[in-house]
């Protein structure tokens, strides 16, 4: 669609639009019927104060969430990430290169062909057995935050299962004692 105004006219109209909206805002507020008030977001429970009669106050009442807002497994995983033992330097260990003369031997002479051949043989063996080879390329031995989360979740579920089993055993023991006390002595 072709523009129907010149550059100066369009710029003037764009600048005048917010002014026109501000002038129309009070008129729109007056056009609202007198009996119409904002509906409350929820039905007001007993503990929620009622708005004063005749006011336009909006009352929002909600129940407090029970339990944790943040997943405790995620928080435990984050703590494990940030307190992961002895700190290590993010920089690699400096290795002498063959460009200088000195007592250190030249350690970066090239690709270790024996290591590469052994790795290729191990990869072929794993592929032949139908196993995965992705773990061979893992360079960071530390678990990821997601893996730490899964471990924390498994520990929590294990703890909860143990507590539930202990509670069931205790309830069974109490029921057994109660049955024994109800039986008449012969």
XYZ file of C-alpha atoms in Angstrom:
186
model
C 0.000 0.000 0.000
C 1.414 3.388 -0.930
C 1.954 6.068 1.710
C -0.728 8.769 1.574
C 1.217 11.437 3.421
C 4.584 13.101 3.060
C 7.440 12.643 5.524
C 6.662 15.811 7.492
C 2.917 15.072 7.665
C 3.468 11.463 8.823
C 5.946 12.556 11.508
C 3.446 15.143 12.768
C 0.640 12.553 12.909
C 2.820 10.043 14.766
C 3.817 12.705 17.298
C 0.195 13.823 17.762
C -1.163 10.298 18.421
C -0.047 10.063 22.097
C -1.442 13.541 22.762
C -4.826 12.555 21.323
C -4.877 9.365 23.428
C -4.137 11.315 26.615
C -6.958 13.734 25.840
C -9.436 10.872 25.246
C -8.537 8.902 28.412
C -10.697 10.964 30.850
C -13.642 10.775 28.440
C -13.355 6.974 28.284
C -13.281 6.758 32.094
C -16.460 8.828 32.352
C -18.194 6.675 29.745
C -18.024 3.649 32.067
C -21.423 2.977 33.674
C -21.687 4.030 37.309
C -22.780 0.596 38.569
C -19.969 -1.278 36.800
C -17.018 -1.983 39.048
C -14.081 -4.247 38.530
C -14.926 -7.824 39.449
C -12.690 -9.414 42.051
C -10.121 -11.853 40.709
C -11.409 -14.643 42.969
C -14.404 -15.249 45.139
C -13.703 -13.622 48.483
C -13.001 -16.294 51.106
C -13.728 -15.747 54.807
C -10.258 -14.380 55.563
C -10.323 -11.899 52.705
C -11.471 -8.357 53.606
C -14.451 -7.085 51.624
C -13.991 -3.852 49.702
C -15.763 -0.787 51.083
C -19.218 -0.327 49.518
C -19.325 2.099 46.639
C -15.600 1.980 45.971
C -13.818 0.879 42.826
C -11.252 -1.109 44.813
C -10.087 -4.406 43.387
C -9.629 -7.162 45.955
C -7.416 -10.094 45.072
C -7.337 -12.990 47.508
C -5.263 -16.102 47.105
C -4.180 -18.957 49.288
C -0.535 -19.239 50.185
C 1.134 -22.106 48.375
C 1.851 -25.075 50.585
C 5.299 -26.556 50.420
C 8.257 -25.287 48.455
C 8.048 -22.758 45.686
C 11.408 -23.905 44.366
C 12.067 -27.538 43.647
C 14.302 -28.773 46.496
C 16.057 -31.196 44.139
C 17.099 -28.331 41.854
C 18.356 -26.305 44.811
C 20.401 -29.255 46.105
C 21.918 -29.777 42.653
C 22.898 -26.096 42.490
C 24.528 -26.334 45.926
C 26.506 -29.352 44.744
C 27.647 -27.504 41.624
C 28.825 -24.492 43.585
C 30.503 -26.482 46.358
C 32.114 -29.102 44.174
C 35.273 -29.786 46.149
C 38.678 -28.368 45.519
C 38.704 -25.434 43.097
C 40.554 -25.938 39.847
C 42.017 -23.405 37.500
C 40.034 -22.817 34.318
C 43.304 -22.400 32.417
C 45.158 -25.437 31.105
C 48.494 -26.409 32.595
C 51.251 -24.639 30.672
C 53.294 -27.097 28.678
C 56.638 -26.308 27.237
C 56.708 -26.057 23.488
C 59.624 -26.878 21.273
C 60.265 -23.218 20.434
C 62.534 -22.590 23.428
C 65.839 -24.017 24.527
C 66.148 -25.306 28.070
C 66.159 -28.330 30.353
C 62.486 -29.262 29.691
C 62.020 -31.857 26.974
C 59.901 -31.222 23.900
C 56.541 -32.740 24.878
C 54.351 -31.529 22.038
C 56.051 -33.477 19.292
C 52.794 -34.430 17.564
C 49.794 -36.726 17.778
C 50.262 -39.794 19.990
C 49.688 -42.404 17.294
C 49.630 -45.361 19.669
C 46.908 -43.720 21.793
C 44.892 -42.862 18.676
C 45.171 -46.454 17.408
C 44.082 -47.860 20.776
C 41.118 -45.460 20.892
C 40.076 -46.406 17.355
C 40.280 -50.112 18.262
C 38.162 -49.547 21.388
C 35.606 -47.608 19.325
C 35.404 -50.425 16.750
C 34.952 -52.976 19.532
C 32.125 -50.981 21.123
C 30.361 -50.423 17.802
C 30.597 -54.137 16.994
C 28.955 -54.947 20.345
C 26.230 -52.351 19.741
C 27.337 -50.108 22.599
C 27.561 -46.337 22.574
C 30.856 -44.524 21.968
C 29.862 -41.009 23.039
C 31.216 -41.491 26.551
C 34.705 -41.990 25.079
C 34.752 -38.345 24.012
C 33.801 -36.973 27.405
C 36.566 -34.660 28.575
C 34.980 -33.244 31.736
C 34.585 -35.932 34.418
C 32.276 -33.751 36.504
C 28.525 -34.415 36.278
C 26.330 -31.759 34.701
C 23.817 -29.804 36.756
C 21.019 -31.922 35.269
C 22.775 -35.128 36.302
C 23.239 -33.691 39.812
C 19.517 -32.842 39.842
C 18.615 -36.424 38.899
C 20.900 -37.791 41.631
C 19.394 -35.402 44.224
C 15.890 -36.400 43.144
C 16.744 -40.103 43.450
C 18.206 -39.520 46.944
C 15.081 -37.614 48.032
C 12.769 -40.307 46.643
C 14.864 -42.978 48.400
C 14.639 -41.064 51.695
C 10.874 -40.637 51.320
C 10.433 -44.338 50.473
C 12.463 -45.331 53.549
C 10.427 -43.005 55.761
C 7.163 -44.362 54.344
C 8.338 -47.956 54.874
C 9.346 -47.145 58.460
C 5.960 -45.523 59.101
C 4.135 -48.566 57.642
C 6.218 -50.926 59.780
C 5.536 -48.847 62.876
C 1.801 -48.765 62.111
C 1.764 -52.532 61.546
C 3.601 -53.072 64.826
C 1.144 -50.834 66.664
C -1.805 -52.679 65.093
C -0.274 -56.012 66.072
C 0.150 -54.846 69.693
C -3.410 -53.556 69.717
C -4.739 -56.885 68.394
C -2.719 -58.771 71.012
C -4.147 -56.621 73.817
C -7.751 -57.137 72.608
C -7.528 -60.933 72.569
C -8.753 -62.461 75.870
C -6.236 -64.409 77.911
C -6.981 -68.122 78.251
